[in-house]
Each structure stands twice: as structure tokens, then as C-alpha cells.
């Protein structure tokens, strides 16, 4: 199969619509990362996504809809805070988990009685979702465990010859996946941190929890149990106060291989003429650059050395979560 990359051009959405209606999988730009989409009502199309990614069968998918799509048939009611959150943050990088009515394919939620719904703000995603006018199940468009894609080229690198079409909307401005928020309880609870922060949610909903699975428990957001975002080279990770040790590690690798640092600008400045990939200075910059630099790092280096950024709160909670998982510092309970 030839994989076409199309950016805004005559007939591009009709093509995408035809593929989706035929049960094919189409990759598309969102403001967070690229998604790998299929008709959420079709068992066969949804199963194709799992097969293409090599995704574990117990890791549920997010359903994507356009801003005017009526989700009420898909969900079994919503608490008052959810309506307030929708009007404050959607369209945007917030996924909301509701009680499900079971209307979409059972493979979307992998046996959970909930459904995760997202309304992306990317004009490309909106145009695509509007054209198909169906709920589109879509995980990030990377092979399972690999780094998430933030350009059409990243998607192409993982799926060339395997999917017919990539809708290219340019580089993703957000850079890390949406915040996943459980809206089935009395107060909202974050299952995956992202660009819509706990503070932002609490300012609208009054309260917001962050879910941490207890050891041995099946996590509420099964994806968080898996190894993720891993670059295909050796990695090492150091705290901000361990810079000497990090440099020793670099020098040792430099004797036989190609080491490279991945760290924020102010640390890069201390590393003189050593090889560095610069995450930038602000949390938003770091979120936007992280995945592209992890992919660049795995191409250019034999050892990628991460150094913990200084700031921790707000958007950095999401960035730190992805960084630690990419560097194998925290990857939950399972390794598949
Ligand atoms: O920004 C994003 O969310 C991107 C773009 C493409 O929209 N999508 C994305 O999908 O990151 P994926 O499949 O890579 O991650 C979905 C996460 C997983 O951690 C999964 O376990 C969780 O959402 N999830 C999906 N449905 C769920 C549900 N019903 N209950 C709890 N967690 C759910
Ligand atoms: Mg993913």
C-alpha cells in the first residue's frame, strides 16, 4: 500500500472520508500529537488500529469528534462540572471520560464501561472530523512503545506502506498528549497529565484530583501502566543536582559511541561544546519540542542523557511524566 501525505488541497477531506467509510485507518494532525483514526462504530476498523500499532488489547482508545457533534447518545449522562469544563476547555487538549452507553465498538474501551471523548482544536482535525461526521477512535500515531509523532514525517516513519493516508497539518503546537480526565465521579480526577493542568481544571470545577494507581491494582487509565515514549537508543537520566555524574556518563560513552544530552536551555549552556538537544526554556516550549528531540536523539546518538528540568508544576507535570517514561525512570507496572 502506498502511504500518501496530503496537506490542505482540493479533495483531501473527501479522500479521508472515503477511507474511513471503507473501514481504513487514516492518520491526522491534532494540536497535541498525530492520531491514527478509524470509524469507532466498526469493530473491524477499530481492531485494525490495534494490529497496526501492536497495541495491547487492554489499552482503550479515545474517540474524537468535531465541535458540533452530539455526544449525548454515546454517554450515560454527565456531572455538572463536566459541562462547565467542556465550555471552558473544548475544543482543546482535554479528553473527558464518561459512563458509556456502549454504542461504539466494544473494542474502543476494551471492556471498560466508560468512554473517553476528545474534541481537538486543530483546524485539520476539525475539518477531517466534520467531513466524516462520525466518532473517530484514535490513539497516537506511533508504533506501540515508540515516541509519539508530532509531524507527518514521524507518522510516515512508523507506518509507511501500512496506512493509505496521513492528513498533514504541520508540526503539533502542543506536543504532548491530551490531559485524560475521569468525569464519572463527584470530582474530576486526572488520569494522564497534559496541557490542561490540574490548576486549570480546579479553577473551573472547584476541585481536581490526580489518580495514582495503588500497587497491584488495574489502573483506571490502562495506558499508563505500559512502557512508553521510548527512543530506540540507550538512555540515562540524571537529577538536576547530578550534572557532574551526567558529564562523566557522557565522557565514558564518548570513547566508543555518540552520547548526546537532552535538557533545558540553561543546562545546555553549562555543557560547553558537548552534543546537546535543547528542550528550551519554558514549559510550553519543552512540551512542544520533547518528542521531536527524542526522535532526533535516537537517530543521531547511541546514548541519550536526560537531565531533569528545574520547574515541576503546571504543564511541567505532563512534560516530566513523559520524560521519565521515555528515559525508563517510571514506566508503571508492565513492560509490554
Ligand atoms: O492527545 C491525545 O490524546 C492523542 C491525540 C491523537 O488525540 N491521543 C492519545 O491516545 O494520546 P493514546 O491512545 O495514545 O492514549 C490514550 C490514553 C491511554 O492512556 C488510555 O489508557 C486512556 O487514554 N484511555 C482511553 N480510554 C479510556 C477510558 N475509557 N478510561 C480511562 N482511560 C482511557
Ligand atoms: Mg499513545
XYZ file of C-alpha atoms and ligand atoms in Angstrom:
370
model
C 0.000 0.000 0.000
C 1.271 3.462 -0.852
C 1.099 5.961 2.016
C 0.139 9.433 0.845
C 0.821 12.563 2.846
C -1.714 15.254 1.958
C -1.902 18.772 3.268
C -4.827 21.091 2.618
C -5.665 20.641 -1.072
C -8.661 20.037 -3.281
C -10.401 16.773 -2.395
C -8.167 15.821 0.530
C -11.040 15.509 3.005
C -13.197 13.545 0.558
C -10.341 11.082 0.243
C -10.065 10.764 4.005
C -13.832 10.296 4.307
C -13.819 7.545 1.675
C -11.085 5.668 3.504
C -12.797 5.963 6.883
C -16.120 4.822 5.430
C -14.348 1.860 3.825
C -13.022 0.817 7.257
C -9.454 2.011 6.627
C -7.195 3.791 9.075
C -6.213 7.422 8.417
C -3.622 9.415 10.368
C -4.420 13.059 11.103
C -2.923 16.141 12.735
C -4.155 17.305 16.113
C -2.846 20.112 18.335
C -1.263 17.535 20.700
C 0.198 14.681 18.629
C -0.854 12.959 15.379
C -3.668 10.400 15.717
C -4.298 7.090 13.936
C -8.043 7.184 13.279
C -10.784 4.738 12.354
C -14.594 4.576 12.468
C -15.401 3.990 16.152
C -18.644 2.163 15.260
C -16.816 -0.531 13.300
C -15.256 -3.485 15.164
C -13.102 -4.356 12.195
C -11.762 -0.839 11.689
C -11.004 -0.406 15.407
C -9.199 -3.761 15.558
C -7.053 -2.629 12.626
C -5.670 0.175 14.803
C -4.576 -2.293 17.489
C -2.952 -4.554 14.897
C -1.127 -1.689 13.153
C 0.299 -0.286 16.365
C 0.991 -3.594 18.086
C -1.093 -2.136 20.895
C -2.001 -4.297 23.921
C -5.665 -5.386 23.721
C -6.491 -3.932 27.150
C -5.449 -0.353 26.401
C -8.577 1.629 25.431
C -8.827 4.288 22.725
C -10.054 7.879 22.766
C -12.936 8.762 20.474
C -12.546 12.073 18.578
C -15.472 14.197 17.405
C -15.933 17.611 15.790
C -17.129 20.531 17.902
C -20.801 20.321 16.858
C -21.083 16.528 17.154
C -23.808 15.444 19.593
C -22.136 13.077 22.069
C -25.276 12.512 24.183
C -26.153 9.148 22.577
C -22.635 7.900 23.354
C -22.568 8.775 27.063
C -24.786 7.953 30.015
C -25.127 11.457 31.437
C -22.539 13.826 32.841
C -21.972 15.599 36.169
C -22.478 19.418 36.259
C -18.748 20.119 36.439
C -18.246 18.285 33.123
C -20.479 20.712 31.251
C -18.527 23.623 32.738
C -15.214 22.029 31.753
C -16.419 21.423 28.211
C -17.345 25.022 27.723
C -14.082 26.228 29.292
C -11.590 23.956 27.503
C -13.130 22.404 24.393
C -12.156 22.225 21.635
C -8.697 21.642 23.065
C -6.254 19.177 24.616
C -8.623 17.719 27.224
C -10.066 14.183 26.978
C -13.088 13.500 29.168
C -14.009 10.007 30.375
C -17.768 9.377 30.769
C -20.015 6.429 31.593
C -20.571 4.737 28.218
C -23.844 3.696 26.607
C -21.951 1.055 24.656
C -22.902 2.475 21.232
C -19.387 2.439 19.779
C -17.438 -0.744 19.079
C -16.693 -2.706 22.256
C -13.040 -2.751 21.236
C -12.745 1.016 21.766
C -12.978 0.813 25.569
C -11.546 -2.712 25.937
C -14.236 -3.928 28.305
C -14.392 -0.790 30.499
C -17.877 0.681 31.000
C -16.558 4.166 30.242
C -15.778 6.080 27.053
C -13.038 8.672 26.546
C -14.046 11.564 24.262
C -11.903 14.335 22.829
C -12.705 17.404 20.697
C -9.379 18.505 19.220
C -8.906 22.164 18.314
C -6.581 21.638 15.341
C -8.271 23.019 12.199
C -7.075 19.946 10.270
C -8.616 17.597 12.843
C -11.857 19.623 12.944
C -12.148 19.637 9.150
C -11.479 15.891 8.956
C -13.929 15.019 11.767
C -16.577 17.263 10.275
C -16.160 15.633 6.863
C -16.557 12.110 8.261
C -19.175 13.179 10.846
C -18.546 10.013 12.889
C -16.776 9.369 16.175
C -13.205 8.506 15.212
C -11.266 6.214 17.554
C -7.634 7.318 17.544
C -4.549 6.608 19.595
C -1.329 8.482 18.984
C 0.031 7.519 15.538
C 3.197 5.759 16.697
C 4.100 2.080 16.956
C 3.288 0.898 20.481
C 6.007 1.955 22.963
C 7.717 4.284 20.466
C 7.865 8.062 20.804
C 4.601 9.846 19.859
C 4.568 11.653 16.471
C 4.464 15.432 16.193
C 4.997 15.725 12.417
C 3.548 13.868 9.419
C 7.064 12.583 8.756
C 7.179 10.894 12.172
C 3.920 9.087 11.313
C 5.342 8.123 7.912
C 8.481 6.720 9.568
C 6.389 4.340 11.689
C 3.616 3.461 9.197
C 4.909 3.842 5.642
C 3.198 1.215 3.475
C 0.765 0.282 6.253
C -1.871 3.067 6.022
C -3.233 4.847 2.934
C -3.261 8.461 4.106
C -1.746 10.990 6.501
C -3.509 14.375 6.826
C -0.639 16.781 7.311
C -1.426 19.839 9.422
C 2.194 20.742 10.130
C 4.050 20.350 13.421
C 1.854 19.882 16.509
C 1.808 23.047 18.609
C 1.056 21.298 21.923
C 3.500 18.439 21.642
C 2.330 16.111 24.427
C -0.884 14.103 24.532
C -4.143 15.482 25.925
C -4.969 15.518 29.616
C -7.209 12.498 30.339
C -9.829 13.361 32.935
C -12.162 10.914 34.668
C -15.602 12.570 34.792
C -17.509 9.653 36.284
C -17.185 10.654 39.952
C -18.176 13.514 42.236
C -14.998 15.386 41.487
C -12.923 15.200 38.312
C -9.760 13.175 38.507
C -6.763 13.397 36.180
C -5.721 10.018 34.757
C -2.994 11.416 32.471
C -1.417 14.839 32.892
C -1.239 17.164 29.899
C -1.531 20.746 28.716
C -4.797 21.369 30.534
C -3.395 21.344 34.049
C -4.828 20.362 37.403
C -4.855 24.036 38.401
C -6.818 24.994 35.265
C -9.392 22.247 35.880
C -9.734 23.093 39.581
C -10.311 26.748 38.723
C -13.447 25.739 36.789
C -14.626 22.604 38.636
C -13.688 23.769 42.140
C -11.641 20.629 42.804
C -9.496 18.238 40.817
C -7.767 15.034 41.907
C -4.826 13.245 40.318
C -5.188 9.495 40.143
C -2.252 7.353 41.260
C -2.805 3.598 40.942
C -2.042 1.569 44.046
C 0.439 -1.244 43.517
C -1.241 -4.362 42.168
C -4.419 -2.512 41.136
C -5.535 -2.392 37.491
C -5.026 1.280 36.683
C -8.081 3.306 35.691
C -6.231 4.507 32.615
C -4.638 1.262 31.436
C -2.248 3.001 29.057
C -0.353 4.478 31.965
C 0.841 1.011 33.006
C 2.820 0.452 29.818
C 6.346 1.365 28.878
C 6.034 4.365 26.598
C 7.678 7.043 24.531
C 10.921 5.075 24.374
C 13.643 6.246 21.988
C 15.467 3.394 20.226
C 18.883 4.014 21.732
C 20.392 3.622 25.192
C 19.197 6.189 27.715
C 20.328 7.571 31.062
C 18.601 10.082 33.312
C 20.031 12.396 35.969
C 18.653 14.810 38.511
C 19.432 18.496 38.194
C 21.984 18.247 41.043
C 23.788 15.317 39.381
C 25.300 17.207 36.469
C 28.874 16.073 37.262
C 27.749 12.451 37.154
C 25.873 13.078 33.909
C 29.012 14.544 32.343
C 31.065 11.535 33.486
C 28.484 9.283 31.847
C 28.763 11.350 28.638
C 32.577 11.185 28.571
C 32.572 7.426 29.128
C 30.184 6.846 26.223
C 32.159 9.233 24.000
C 35.109 6.785 23.981
C 33.182 4.238 21.897
C 29.858 5.806 20.925
C 27.922 9.011 20.356
C 26.417 10.456 23.543
C 24.017 13.387 23.491
C 22.299 15.404 26.206
C 18.608 16.263 26.173
C 17.957 19.106 28.608
C 16.608 22.609 29.092
C 18.455 25.622 27.659
C 20.093 26.749 30.895
C 21.676 23.301 31.360
C 22.749 23.131 27.700
C 24.653 26.366 28.327
C 26.711 24.640 31.048
C 27.682 21.731 28.818
C 30.013 23.785 26.588
C 30.817 22.046 23.302
C 29.275 18.682 24.170
C 26.435 17.444 21.941
C 23.046 18.668 23.185
C 19.400 18.722 22.142
C 17.847 21.848 23.622
C 14.351 21.464 25.108
C 14.009 25.221 25.503
C 13.253 27.380 28.496
C 9.507 27.475 29.133
C 7.217 24.528 29.995
C 5.234 25.036 26.765
C 8.431 25.022 24.708
C 9.601 21.827 26.401
C 6.254 20.128 25.748
C 6.365 21.181 22.100
C 9.943 20.032 21.489
C 10.219 16.858 23.600
C 9.028 14.170 21.171
C 10.734 15.616 18.092
C 14.023 15.750 20.029
C 13.617 12.195 21.353
C 13.182 11.035 17.748
C 16.152 13.104 16.614
C 18.192 11.750 19.528
C 17.544 8.111 18.669
C 18.701 8.770 15.088
C 21.868 10.622 15.976
C 23.065 9.217 19.290
C 23.985 5.860 20.825
C 23.228 7.189 24.293
C 20.713 9.895 25.114
C 21.239 11.520 28.514
C 18.245 13.319 30.046
C 18.651 15.911 32.756
C 15.640 16.751 34.906
C 14.228 20.239 34.248
C 14.082 22.675 37.131
C 10.377 23.561 37.087
C 7.870 20.914 38.159
C 4.298 22.298 38.437
C 1.573 23.125 35.891
C 2.345 21.998 32.332
C 5.675 20.597 33.575
C 3.791 17.803 35.408
C 2.856 16.407 31.986
C 6.304 17.027 30.493
C 8.061 15.353 33.446
C 5.716 12.366 33.249
C 6.602 11.818 29.555
C 10.300 12.458 30.096
C 10.620 9.992 32.952
C 8.777 7.346 30.998
C 10.877 7.945 27.875
C 14.013 7.549 29.949
C 12.666 4.453 31.717
C 12.640 6.100 35.134
C 8.924 5.464 35.641
C 7.032 3.102 33.427
C 4.311 1.681 35.634
C 3.943 -1.995 36.214
C 4.059 -3.746 32.849
C 6.690 -3.898 30.120
C 4.666 -4.658 27.004
O -3.725 13.920 22.615
C -4.185 12.775 22.585
O -4.937 12.342 23.489
C -3.808 11.883 21.416
C -4.387 12.507 20.134
C -4.212 11.615 18.929
O -5.724 12.835 20.340
N -4.266 10.549 21.611
C -3.667 9.713 22.506
O -4.178 8.428 22.517
O -2.759 10.040 23.229
P -3.430 7.196 23.194
O -4.220 6.021 22.774
O -2.009 7.213 22.841
O -3.671 7.403 24.725
C -4.980 7.291 25.261
C -4.926 7.230 26.760
C -4.368 5.909 27.261
O -3.572 6.139 28.398
C -5.639 5.132 27.598
O -5.423 4.132 28.575
C -6.550 6.243 28.088
O -6.258 7.337 27.246
N -7.984 5.903 27.940
C -8.692 5.705 26.816
N -9.957 5.380 27.085
C -10.078 5.357 28.430
C -11.142 5.082 29.341
N -12.363 4.744 28.910
N -10.876 5.177 30.660
C -9.650 5.526 31.099
N -8.605 5.790 30.294
C -8.802 5.704 28.970
Mg -0.007 6.891 22.839
